[in-house]
Every structure is written in C-alpha cells, then in structure tokens.
PDB file of C-alpha atoms in Angstrom:
ATOM      1  CA  ASP A 100      -6.449   0.527 -15.679  1.00 65.00           C
ATOM      2  CA  GLN A 101      -7.373  -1.306 -12.652  1.00 75.00           C
ATOM      3  CA  GLN A 102      -5.352  -4.470 -12.623  1.00 89.00           C
ATOM      4  CA  VAL A 103      -6.248  -5.513  -9.183  1.00 92.00           C
ATOM      5  CA  LYS A 104     -10.035  -5.073  -8.043  1.00 93.00           C
ATOM      6  CA  GLN A 105     -11.661  -5.288  -4.967  1.00 94.00           C
ATOM      7  CA  ASN A 106     -15.187  -5.612  -6.003  1.00 90.00           C
ATOM      8  CA  SER A 107     -16.618  -5.274  -2.778  1.00 93.00           C
ATOM      9  CA  PRO A 108     -16.508  -1.926  -1.160  1.00 92.00           C
ATOM     10  CA  SER A 109     -17.773  -3.143   1.925  1.00 96.00           C
ATOM     11  CA  LEU A 110     -18.905  -6.270   4.245  1.00 97.00           C
ATOM     12  CA  SER A 111     -20.504  -6.588   7.307  1.00 97.00           C
ATOM     13  CA  VAL A 112     -19.759 -10.170   9.507  1.00 98.00           C
ATOM     14  CA  GLN A 113     -20.643 -11.032  13.156  1.00 97.00           C
ATOM     15  CA  GLU A 114     -18.065 -11.392  15.665  1.00 97.00           C
ATOM     16  CA  GLY A 115     -17.014 -14.963  15.646  1.00 97.00           C
ATOM     17  CA  ARG A 116     -18.075 -15.725  12.092  1.00 97.00           C
ATOM     18  CA  ILE A 117     -16.014 -15.777   8.893  1.00 98.00           C
ATOM     19  CA  SER A 118     -14.679 -12.895   6.956  1.00 98.00           C
ATOM     20  CA  ILE A 119     -14.177 -13.683   3.072  1.00 98.00           C
ATOM     21  CA  LEU A 120     -12.693 -10.855   1.563  1.00 98.00           C
ATOM     22  CA  ASN A 121     -12.087 -10.944  -2.580  1.00 98.00           C
ATOM     23  CA  CYS A 122      -9.380  -9.789  -4.756  1.00 97.00           C
ATOM     24  CA  ASP A 123      -8.911 -10.426  -8.708  1.00 97.00           C
ATOM     25  CA  TYR A 124      -5.998  -9.392 -10.590  1.00 96.00           C
ATOM     26  CA  THR A 125      -5.850  -9.440 -14.715  1.00 94.00           C
ATOM     27  CA  ASN A 126      -2.106  -9.224 -15.001  1.00 89.00           C
ATOM     28  CA  SER A 127      -0.599 -12.304 -15.261  1.00 91.00           C
ATOM     29  CA  MET A 128       2.995 -11.087 -14.640  1.00 89.00           C
ATOM     30  CA  PHE A 129       1.798 -10.835 -11.188  1.00 91.00           C
ATOM     31  CA  ASP A 130       3.826 -13.475  -8.984  1.00 90.00           C
ATOM     32  CA  TYR A 131       3.715 -12.075  -5.172  1.00 91.00           C
ATOM     33  CA  PHE A 132       0.546 -10.779  -3.206  1.00 93.00           C
ATOM     34  CA  LEU A 133       0.054  -9.380  -0.196  1.00 92.00           C
ATOM     35  CA  TRP A 134      -2.961  -8.113   1.780  1.00 94.00           C
ATOM     36  CA  TYR A 135      -2.736  -4.820   4.354  1.00 93.00           C
ATOM     37  CA  LYS A 136      -4.854  -3.591   6.918  1.00 94.00           C
ATOM     38  CA  LYS A 137      -5.783   0.170   7.463  1.00 90.00           C
ATOM     39  CA  TYR A 138      -7.213   1.870  10.326  1.00 90.00           C
ATOM     40  CA  PRO A 139      -8.519   5.396   9.902  1.00 84.00           C
ATOM     41  CA  ALA A 140      -5.598   7.884  10.980  1.00 79.00           C
ATOM     42  CA  GLU A 141      -2.848   4.996  10.508  1.00 83.00           C
ATOM     43  CA  GLY A 142      -0.620   3.923   7.304  1.00 85.00           C
ATOM     44  CA  PRO A 143      -1.535   0.530   6.195  1.00 88.00           C
ATOM     45  CA  THR A 144       0.085  -2.532   8.284  1.00 88.00           C
ATOM     46  CA  PHE A 145       1.195  -5.789   6.551  1.00 87.00           C
ATOM     47  CA  LEU A 146      -0.993  -8.885   7.288  1.00 92.00           C
ATOM     48  CA  ILE A 147      -0.053 -11.255   5.175  1.00 93.00           C
ATOM     49  CA  SER A 148       1.144 -12.491   1.906  1.00 91.00           C
ATOM     50  CA  ILE A 149       1.604 -15.470  -0.807  1.00 94.00           C
ATOM     51  CA  SER A 150       3.803 -16.378  -3.989  1.00 92.00           C
ATOM     52  CA  SER A 151       2.552 -17.703  -6.689  1.00 93.00           C
ATOM     53  CA  ILE A 152       4.006 -20.801  -6.442  1.00 93.00           C
ATOM     54  CA  LYS A 153       1.813 -21.328  -3.308  1.00 95.00           C
ATOM     55  CA  ASP A 154      -1.777 -21.708  -3.452  1.00 96.00           C
ATOM     56  CA  LYS A 155      -2.475 -20.970   0.424  1.00 97.00           C
ATOM     57  CA  ASN A 156      -0.579 -19.756   3.230  1.00 96.00           C
ATOM     58  CA  GLU A 157      -1.948 -19.621   6.857  1.00 97.00           C
ATOM     59  CA  ASP A 158      -0.911 -17.275   9.870  1.00 95.00           C
ATOM     60  CA  GLY A 159      -3.081 -17.422  13.019  1.00 96.00           C
ATOM     61  CA  ARG A 160      -6.717 -16.498  12.266  1.00 97.00           C
ATOM     62  CA  PHE A 161      -5.805 -15.561   8.434  1.00 97.00           C
ATOM     63  CA  THR A 162      -5.065 -17.355   5.409  1.00 98.00           C
ATOM     64  CA  VAL A 163      -4.826 -16.262   2.005  1.00 97.00           C
ATOM     65  CA  PHE A 164      -5.751 -18.277  -0.893  1.00 98.00           C
ATOM     66  CA  LEU A 165      -4.691 -18.019  -4.437  1.00 97.00           C
ATOM     67  CA  ASN A 166      -6.082 -19.588  -7.541  1.00 97.00           C
ATOM     68  CA  LYS A 167      -3.927 -18.844 -10.363  1.00 95.00           C
ATOM     69  CA  SER A 168      -5.759 -19.697 -13.226  1.00 95.00           C
ATOM     70  CA  ALA A 169      -8.926 -17.809 -11.951  1.00 96.00           C
ATOM     71  CA  LYS A 170      -6.647 -14.927 -11.153  1.00 96.00           C
ATOM     72  CA  HIS A 171      -7.942 -14.601  -7.799  1.00 97.00           C
ATOM     73  CA  LEU A 172      -7.296 -14.547  -4.097  1.00 97.00           C
ATOM     74  CA  SER A 173      -9.052 -14.206  -1.102  1.00 98.00           C
ATOM     75  CA  LEU A 174      -8.159 -13.367   2.906  1.00 98.00           C
ATOM     76  CA  HIS A 175     -10.198 -15.658   5.446  1.00 98.00           C
ATOM     77  CA  ILE A 176     -10.111 -14.361   8.846  1.00 98.00           C
ATOM     78  CA  VAL A 177     -11.344 -17.174  11.467  1.00 97.00           C
ATOM     79  CA  PRO A 178     -12.885 -16.008  13.816  1.00 97.00           C
ATOM     80  CA  SER A 179     -13.702 -12.366  13.117  1.00 98.00           C
ATOM     81  CA  GLN A 180     -13.568 -10.366  15.959  1.00 97.00           C
ATOM     82  CA  PRO A 181     -14.560  -6.505  16.534  1.00 96.00           C
ATOM     83  CA  GLY A 182     -10.565  -5.165  16.416  1.00 95.00           C
ATOM     84  CA  ASP A 183     -10.515  -6.396  12.741  1.00 97.00           C
ATOM     85  CA  SER A 184     -13.075  -3.726  11.483  1.00 97.00           C
ATOM     86  CA  ALA A 185     -10.545  -1.804   9.217  1.00 96.00           C
ATOM     87  CA  VAL A 186     -10.045  -0.922   5.429  1.00 94.00           C
ATOM     88  CA  TYR A 187      -8.278  -4.343   3.837  1.00 96.00           C
ATOM     89  CA  PHE A 188      -6.297  -3.328   0.817  1.00 94.00           C
ATOM     90  CA  CYS A 189      -4.821  -6.541  -1.333  1.00 94.00           C
ATOM     91  CA  ALA A 190      -1.567  -5.927  -3.584  1.00 92.00           C
ATOM     92  CA  ALA A 191      -0.180  -7.751  -6.089  1.00 91.00           C
ATOM     93  CA  VAL A 192       3.881  -7.542  -7.360  1.00 86.00           C
ATOM     94  CA  GLY A 193       5.360  -8.205 -10.575  1.00 82.00           C
ATOM     95  CA  ASN A 194       7.649  -6.959 -13.245  1.00 74.00           C
ATOM     96  CA  ASN A 195       9.091  -4.449 -10.866  1.00 71.00           C
ATOM     97  CA  ASP A 196       5.369  -3.158 -10.447  1.00 77.00           C
ATOM     98  CA  MET A 197       2.917  -3.271  -7.317  1.00 82.00           C
ATOM     99  CA  ARG A 198      -0.373  -2.618  -7.473  1.00 87.00           C
ATOM    100  CA  PHE A 199      -3.311  -2.293  -5.026  1.00 89.00           C
ATOM    101  CA  GLY A 200      -6.518  -2.881  -4.885  1.00 91.00           C
ATOM    102  CA  ALA A 201      -9.519  -0.284  -3.673  1.00 89.00           C
ATOM    103  CA  GLY A 202      -9.997  -1.770  -0.538  1.00 92.00           C
ATOM    104  CA  THR A 203     -12.838  -3.459   1.332  1.00 95.00           C
ATOM    105  CA  ARG A 204     -14.179  -1.981   4.397  1.00 95.00           C
ATOM    106  CA  LEU A 205     -14.688  -4.592   6.846  1.00 97.00           C
ATOM    107  CA  THR A 206     -16.963  -4.071   9.784  1.00 97.00           C
ATOM    108  CA  VAL A 207     -17.223  -6.879  12.609  1.00 97.00           C
ATOM    109  CA  LYS A 208     -20.104  -6.575  14.872  1.00 96.00           C
ATOM    110  CA  PRO A 209     -20.026  -7.854  18.186  1.00 93.00           C
TER     111      PRO A 209
ATOM    112  CA  LYS B  15      12.242   0.642  17.172  1.00 60.00           C
ATOM    113  CA  ALA B  16      10.746   4.142  16.078  1.00 75.00           C
ATOM    114  CA  GLY B  17       8.331   3.798  13.121  1.00 90.00           C
ATOM    115  CA  VAL B  18       8.124   5.432   9.985  1.00 94.00           C
ATOM    116  CA  THR B  19       7.425   8.828  10.367  1.00 96.00           C
ATOM    117  CA  GLN B  20       6.258  11.260   7.647  1.00 96.00           C
ATOM    118  CA  THR B  21       6.074  15.526   7.804  1.00 96.00           C
ATOM    119  CA  PRO B  22       3.849  17.142   7.882  1.00 96.00           C
ATOM    120  CA  ARG B  23       0.814  15.368   8.442  1.00 95.00           C
ATOM    121  CA  TYR B  24      -1.660  17.798   6.690  1.00 95.00           C
ATOM    122  CA  LEU B  25      -0.880  20.486   4.069  1.00 95.00           C
ATOM    123  CA  ILE B  26      -3.120  22.639   1.989  1.00 96.00           C
ATOM    124  CA  LYS B  27      -1.954  24.421  -0.824  1.00 96.00           C
ATOM    125  CA  THR B  28      -3.210  25.982  -4.333  1.00 96.00           C
ATOM    126  CA  ARG B  29      -3.107  25.164  -7.714  1.00 96.00           C
ATOM    127  CA  GLY B  30      -0.166  25.712  -9.316  1.00 97.00           C
ATOM    128  CA  GLN B  31       1.804  25.794  -6.502  1.00 97.00           C
ATOM    129  CA  GLN B  32       4.788  23.092  -5.740  1.00 97.00           C
ATOM    130  CA  VAL B  33       4.969  20.897  -2.413  1.00 97.00           C
ATOM    131  CA  THR B  34       7.556  18.616  -0.952  1.00 98.00           C
ATOM    132  CA  LEU B  35       7.071  15.825   1.828  1.00 98.00           C
ATOM    133  CA  SER B  36       9.121  14.108   3.804  1.00 98.00           C
ATOM    134  CA  CYS B  37       9.695  10.790   5.155  1.00 97.00           C
ATOM    135  CA  SER B  38      12.052   9.000   7.664  1.00 97.00           C
ATOM    136  CA  PRO B  39      12.365   5.414   7.372  1.00 95.00           C
ATOM    137  CA  ILE B  40      12.755   3.008  10.125  1.00 92.00           C
ATOM    138  CA  SER B  41      16.205   2.724  11.540  1.00 92.00           C
ATOM    139  CA  GLY B  42      18.210   0.372   9.405  1.00 88.00           C
ATOM    140  CA  HIS B  43      16.061   0.346   6.427  1.00 89.00           C
ATOM    141  CA  ARG B  44      17.489   1.461   3.388  1.00 89.00           C
ATOM    142  CA  SER B  45      14.376   0.812   0.885  1.00 90.00           C
ATOM    143  CA  VAL B  46      11.822   3.929   0.700  1.00 93.00           C
ATOM    144  CA  SER B  47       8.653   3.392  -1.475  1.00 92.00           C
ATOM    145  CA  TRP B  48       5.944   6.279  -2.251  1.00 94.00           C
ATOM    146  CA  TYR B  49       2.345   5.662  -2.556  1.00 93.00           C
ATOM    147  CA  GLN B  50      -0.819   7.910  -3.056  1.00 94.00           C
ATOM    148  CA  GLN B  51      -4.030   7.063  -2.363  1.00 90.00           C
ATOM    149  CA  THR B  52      -7.019   8.596  -3.554  1.00 86.00           C
ATOM    150  CA  PRO B  53     -10.756   7.783  -2.949  1.00 76.00           C
ATOM    151  CA  GLY B  54     -11.159   7.254  -6.623  1.00 72.00           C
ATOM    152  CA  GLN B  55      -7.809   4.774  -7.852  1.00 74.00           C
ATOM    153  CA  GLY B  56      -7.505   3.527  -4.176  1.00 77.00           C
ATOM    154  CA  LEU B  57      -3.721   2.949  -3.202  1.00 84.00           C
ATOM    155  CA  GLN B  58      -1.328   3.617  -6.228  1.00 88.00           C
ATOM    156  CA  PHE B  59       2.819   3.135  -6.246  1.00 88.00           C
ATOM    157  CA  LEU B  60       4.829   6.444  -6.844  1.00 92.00           C
ATOM    158  CA  PHE B  61       8.221   5.275  -6.825  1.00 90.00           C
ATOM    159  CA  GLU B  62      10.922   3.490  -5.001  1.00 90.00           C
ATOM    160  CA  TYR B  63      14.218   4.567  -3.442  1.00 92.00           C
ATOM    161  CA  PHE B  64      17.248   2.323  -2.255  1.00 89.00           C
ATOM    162  CA  SER B  65      20.403   3.745  -1.173  1.00 88.00           C
ATOM    163  CA  GLU B  66      19.694   6.865  -2.672  1.00 92.00           C
ATOM    164  CA  THR B  67      19.129   6.033  -6.067  1.00 91.00           C
ATOM    165  CA  GLN B  68      15.527   5.643  -7.541  1.00 90.00           C
ATOM    166  CA  ARG B  69      14.826   1.912  -8.575  1.00 85.00           C
ATOM    167  CA  ASN B  70      11.441   1.201  -9.255  1.00 83.00           C
ATOM    168  CA  LYS B  71       8.803   3.639 -10.582  1.00 85.00           C
ATOM    169  CA  GLY B  72       5.138   3.670 -11.289  1.00 86.00           C
ATOM    170  CA  ASN B  73       3.424   5.326 -13.902  1.00 86.00           C
ATOM    171  CA  PHE B  74       2.832   9.114 -12.570  1.00 92.00           C
ATOM    172  CA  PRO B  75       3.832  12.148 -14.694  1.00 94.00           C
ATOM    173  CA  GLY B  76       7.156  14.174 -14.299  1.00 94.00           C
ATOM    174  CA  ARG B  77       5.563  16.308 -11.660  1.00 97.00           C
ATOM    175  CA  PHE B  78       6.274  13.970  -9.215  1.00 97.00           C
ATOM    176  CA  SER B  79       9.544  13.414  -7.909  1.00 96.00           C
ATOM    177  CA  GLY B  80      11.975  12.450  -5.401  1.00 96.00           C
ATOM    178  CA  ARG B  81      14.947  11.655  -3.622  1.00 96.00           C
ATOM    179  CA  GLN B  82      16.850  10.189  -0.900  1.00 96.00           C
ATOM    180  CA  PHE B  83      19.510  11.474   1.381  1.00 96.00           C
ATOM    181  CA  SER B  84      22.535   8.919   2.928  1.00 94.00           C
ATOM    182  CA  ASN B  85      20.751   8.926   5.820  1.00 93.00           C
ATOM    183  CA  SER B  86      17.635   7.003   4.113  1.00 93.00           C
ATOM    184  CA  ARG B  87      15.087   9.886   4.840  1.00 97.00           C
ATOM    185  CA  SER B  88      13.354  10.530   1.608  1.00 97.00           C
ATOM    186  CA  GLU B  89      11.311  13.503   0.043  1.00 98.00           C
ATOM    187  CA  MET B  90       8.946  13.371  -2.294  1.00 97.00           C
ATOM    188  CA  ASN B  91       8.102  16.921  -4.553  1.00 97.00           C
ATOM    189  CA  VAL B  92       5.201  17.485  -6.510  1.00 97.00           C
ATOM    190  CA  SER B  93       5.254  20.585  -8.890  1.00 95.00           C
ATOM    191  CA  THR B  94       2.426  22.487 -10.338  1.00 96.00           C
ATOM    192  CA  LEU B  95      -0.327  20.939  -8.118  1.00 97.00           C
ATOM    193  CA  GLU B  96      -3.331  19.989  -9.729  1.00 96.00           C
ATOM    194  CA  LEU B  97      -6.901  19.643  -7.920  1.00 95.00           C
ATOM    195  CA  GLY B  98      -6.233  16.003  -8.713  1.00 94.00           C
ATOM    196  CA  ASP B  99      -3.407  15.489  -6.679  1.00 96.00           C
ATOM    197  CA  SER B 100      -5.144  16.145  -3.643  1.00 96.00           C
ATOM    198  CA  ALA B 101      -4.445  12.802  -2.072  1.00 95.00           C
ATOM    199  CA  LEU B 102      -2.716  10.932   1.183  1.00 94.00           C
ATOM    200  CA  TYR B 103       0.659  10.424   0.339  1.00 96.00           C
ATOM    201  CA  LEU B 104       1.984   7.086   2.213  1.00 94.00           C
ATOM    202  CA  CYS B 105       5.737   6.330   2.717  1.00 95.00           C
ATOM    203  CA  ALA B 106       6.858   2.966   3.460  1.00 92.00           C
ATOM    204  CA  SER B 107      10.496   1.674   4.246  1.00 91.00           C
ATOM    205  CA  THR B 108      11.678  -2.242   4.423  1.00 86.00           C
ATOM    206  CA  SER B 109      14.760  -3.649   5.589  1.00 78.00           C
ATOM    207  CA  SER B 110      17.965  -3.594   3.956  1.00 55.00           C
ATOM    208  CA  SER B 111      17.758  -7.121   1.894  1.00 58.00           C
ATOM    209  CA  GLY B 112      17.220  -5.239  -1.059  1.00 52.00           C
ATOM    210  CA  VAL B 113      14.277  -7.236  -2.195  1.00 53.00           C
ATOM    211  CA  TRP B 114      11.852  -4.685  -2.386  1.00 52.00           C
ATOM    212  CA  ARG B 115       8.840  -6.740  -3.837  1.00 58.00           C
ATOM    213  CA  THR B 116       8.802  -9.195  -1.211  1.00 60.00           C
ATOM    214  CA  ASP B 117       9.975  -7.869   2.070  1.00 63.00           C
ATOM    215  CA  THR B 118       7.432  -6.971   4.662  1.00 77.00           C
ATOM    216  CA  GLN B 119       6.924  -2.924   4.055  1.00 83.00           C
ATOM    217  CA  TYR B 120       5.877  -0.585   7.165  1.00 88.00           C
ATOM    218  CA  PHE B 121       3.929   2.368   6.450  1.00 90.00           C
ATOM    219  CA  GLY B 122       4.042   5.891   8.020  1.00 93.00           C
ATOM    220  CA  PRO B 123       0.780   7.615   8.811  1.00 92.00           C
ATOM    221  CA  GLY B 124       1.021   9.420   5.538  1.00 94.00           C
ATOM    222  CA  THR B 125       0.488  13.176   4.494  1.00 96.00           C
ATOM    223  CA  ARG B 126      -3.001  14.662   3.851  1.00 95.00           C
ATOM    224  CA  LEU B 127      -2.313  16.909   1.013  1.00 96.00           C
ATOM    225  CA  THR B 128      -5.389  19.027  -0.074  1.00 96.00           C
ATOM    226  CA  VAL B 129      -5.019  21.296  -3.402  1.00 96.00           C
ATOM    227  CA  LEU B 130      -7.298  24.057  -3.588  1.00 95.00           C
TER     228      LEU B 130
END
C-alpha cells in the first residue's frame, strides 16, 4: 500500500521561478519527514527534513511545509536553478518504519 | 572522507539464483540501511543494521536477508531470485548517534540488479 504518495511524476519550471513539489501521506503515525534529491547514476542525497511538531523548516532556497491535518507536505525551491533538475523523493518516518514516495522529476529550464 | 561505496555496481542473474551485495559505510558510521528502488514501487526500506544487529525491518519476504560485520560493512543477500527482484539496491549509512530515523542518511550509488 502506498502510504506516501507523490502524485505528480514530473514538474517543469522556468529558471528563477518557484518549484513546488507535493507529497501526501496516509499514516498518522509518521512523525518525521524528509526530502531527498537524486541525480541519475547517484544515490539520493538528503535535502531537508521536518519534525511533526513544526509546520515549516527553511534552509537556504529550500523550504518544507507540513500540514498535519491534511497529511500533506510540500517542498518549495526558490529561486529554481537548472542544477536543481533531478528526481525528488519525500520520505516519512514513524513507528520504526520509513516509507518513500515514488518521486517527482523536476526539470528547471534555463 | 570517502562516501558510501557499493559493490558490484551492476549484476545480472537468472531466476532461482542467489545474490550477495556489499556496502561499505562512511568511516565512523555504525548504521547501515538497505533500500530497493523499482519504477513501480519507488524506494522501499528493506532493513537497517546497527552494531551488527538488525534493528529495523521493512515488509519484505524472508528471501531478503542481511548482515553487518564488526567494521560496519554490510552485505545483503537475496535467495531464489525472482524477475520482480530486478531493481536498484541502495544502501545508506548514518552517524553513530543511534537515532536511525532522524539522522541524515548518506546513500551509496546503488547496485543495479537485473534478473533474467
């Protein structure tokens, strides 16, 4: 069962604009959320995380928002750069389990 | 500091065979986790080892097993391979704080397994 869903398989944005990647989860036991970025032929790299006690965490151009009531989180990248083009995975952790979304391929056009 | 290394990078096996994959974590990291990535299911957690003990386990059949050595290197074994086991197998290591869930995980490049 897909407890973590990224409903958009792909997203294309113009350089300098905002990229918004979305992630939904169904299990209320999840209490920690992470975003990873993956380039071809490389393993995922950690981007940013958020605990369920917060609703926002910011790190440079990356901000993650968490809406617990909606079981929804999003990753905002501002401004988007061509080097941000990659596959982005959200992950949810809770109850000694870790689940990933299927990923969203972001393309940032110059 | 060297990153997480995985060997081999590519592997082709036939149904019914068994396979062993290897992962060397970042020096000083004591936790190693294994993941399976497939186009249909995305990234799925297999298991996590800390100080040679399996500490967490995902929802995979018993054909998937692993172990960790005293130097923190880890191996993953899949027996009686099935076509559906074709995937990218990733391992990740974290620092020794013991808090698997929240420590930043550093991933290796993965082993691409193809089962024919």
